[in-house]
């Protein structure tokens, strides 16, 4: 149980300037930024090998005004990026906060490359839903595991200690909320105490805590959680005890395309480039291009909580560019239908219904009919089959987006508007930029606040620790 113990002083086994809780993208970026400030940093990670949701992710980081965008003459500005995020969350997020993270997004990626030997490419094959321009950056291998491994190499080069198998349990605080240390529990039950001048919460949200999900996001109580199991909401517990402000707690990223029962993410690029979703009756039920996050709920509302992604050879080949998709293929999740009758057979729906659904798409693409859900079908992206490809998918909870309110330096705010003296929050531990529910999540919002708030927290905690 994560507690805050209010004790004036404590005896510590070790001492460090900045203690960071969690070694995902947020924690590792924060560590690099703090270390660049010349201060002592330790990252505590509950797992024996750091991975977090970052390793499970596709590792796509949105940023504007970057050198990779300039190289392809893609025009993107802070204003355009902020507008895209705010349009998606229906202006439910604080525009100044959104602007703050977008404003540093390019600097953070450039700094990671120039100072810490990271590599990024710009993904310019297709536009993710809601983005008006290409701004997804990724490690060349386009996986979250490559991103985390590359960041781990950088923190090692920088001389940061990442202490694994070290679950942070208790924080020790003075009455004014100043944290002066924490305790870590080892797998063998041994507890060590570490003194610190500042602490950064980078332990993500509460997706792995069913009780908190029941409390804050009851609509996903029974759904599959697809994020890192170790994200138990410790920052939420500490925040409550410290009087910190927790906001937009019902906000989360869902995903409507997880192959079932295989449990592999099927890239949404396939849907954006022309694929469709049919339910087990063989009918479409939504505008699939609104976003994959809200599609989680749309899919879960269908019979048995499942849908079928239906696409063609061109889109299958596009999918093969993604490691997850290749894994899904290996696992037998991708089914091939050589006729409309075969689609009906696989789905278990009447052949006439499937035929009608496909004919409708054809008419939407030619402009003869309008999609009742508002999706615009482009003729050049029209499904061309047989063969058709099918994957049975379900909706899942990926990660929570509500969390601790922070200021423009990633400092933790109290409910009364004051700041805690030496506590910072980043990534999924802090509130995101996705509004209040499932439909405000613009692709990439997760890693956007992981790397930008991680960077800001590391810089400002570093400055503060240097002074103290
Ligand atoms: C399948 C999937 C795909 C995704 N794809 C993308 C994408 O392409 N782009 C994007 O922007 N976002 C994506 N996301 C979301 C993204 O992964 C997260 O927003 C991001 O990784 C959060 O980073 P983080 O550092 O805050 O958390 P994490 O990477 O989860 O790291 C938190 C770490 O804290 C540790 N921890 C927790 N509690 C404690 C404790 N008490 N003591 C010590 N350690 C603790 C955990 O073990 C974990 O290692 C995806 C998510 C999923 C699940």
XYZ file of C-alpha atoms and ligand atoms in Angstrom, residues 21-27 44-47 51-54 56-60 166-168 202-204 226-228 230-231 234 238 253 265 398-399 426-428 441 444-448 450, ligand 1:
100
model
C 9.648 6.639 -9.604
C 9.317 4.491 -12.740
C 11.609 3.713 -15.672
C 9.287 4.145 -18.653
C 9.758 6.866 -21.277
C 8.785 9.618 -18.823
C 11.172 8.479 -16.091
C 13.527 3.270 -9.128
C 11.694 0.631 -11.121
C 9.520 -2.113 -9.661
C 10.243 -4.597 -12.478
C 9.628 -1.936 -19.869
C 6.399 -0.226 -18.777
C 3.620 0.601 -21.184
C 6.310 2.315 -23.240
C 4.205 -2.306 -25.193
C 3.492 0.788 -27.257
C 4.211 1.398 -30.924
C 6.597 4.094 -29.724
C 5.148 6.829 -31.950
C 12.702 -1.644 -6.405
C 9.067 -0.830 -5.794
C 8.598 2.590 -4.268
C 6.881 8.735 -13.591
C 4.989 5.588 -12.625
C 2.159 6.079 -15.148
C -3.682 -3.906 -22.579
C -1.142 -1.715 -20.783
C 1.596 -2.524 -18.278
C 2.625 -2.751 -12.871
C 0.889 0.613 -13.292
C 0.583 4.610 -6.785
C 0.273 9.568 -2.977
C -7.017 5.790 -24.246
C -2.578 -4.891 -31.623
C -4.652 0.986 -23.120
C -3.833 3.542 -20.475
C 5.186 13.342 -15.855
C 3.805 10.889 -18.403
C 0.776 8.893 -17.362
C -7.498 10.960 -27.191
C 0.278 9.979 -29.634
C -1.065 11.970 -26.682
C 0.436 9.334 -24.363
C 4.078 9.564 -25.372
C 3.744 13.289 -26.053
C 5.671 11.222 -21.341
C -0.361 -1.285 -26.740
C -0.103 0.177 -26.525
C 0.295 0.963 -27.605
C 0.546 2.331 -27.424
N 1.044 3.061 -28.476
C 1.336 4.365 -28.276
C 1.932 5.155 -29.309
O 2.301 4.668 -30.373
N 2.116 6.488 -29.092
C 1.792 7.054 -27.882
O 1.966 8.256 -27.731
N 1.314 6.326 -26.864
C 1.090 5.004 -27.018
N 0.628 4.266 -25.969
C 0.584 4.902 -24.647
C 2.021 4.983 -24.080
O 2.561 3.689 -24.032
C 2.044 5.606 -22.679
O 1.347 6.815 -22.700
C 3.480 5.884 -22.241
O 4.278 4.734 -22.417
C 3.517 6.320 -20.788
O 4.866 6.410 -20.391
P 5.204 6.432 -18.852
O 6.677 6.525 -18.751
O 4.365 7.450 -18.180
O 4.700 5.008 -18.283
P 5.290 3.546 -18.432
O 6.045 3.363 -19.672
O 4.172 2.616 -18.170
O 6.343 3.466 -17.234
C 5.929 3.497 -15.884
C 6.871 2.609 -15.076
O 6.662 2.826 -13.679
C 6.830 1.589 -12.998
N 6.189 1.698 -11.705
C 4.864 1.827 -11.428
N 4.684 1.957 -10.102
C 5.901 1.929 -9.526
C 6.365 2.019 -8.179
N 5.542 2.186 -7.135
N 7.705 1.929 -7.941
C 8.583 1.756 -8.964
N 8.190 1.652 -10.260
C 6.866 1.756 -10.530
C 6.188 0.595 -13.944
O 6.627 -0.722 -13.680
C 6.633 1.132 -15.325
O 7.840 0.528 -15.725
C 0.361 2.905 -26.132
C -0.048 2.117 -25.055
C -0.273 0.762 -25.225
C -0.680 -0.070 -24.039
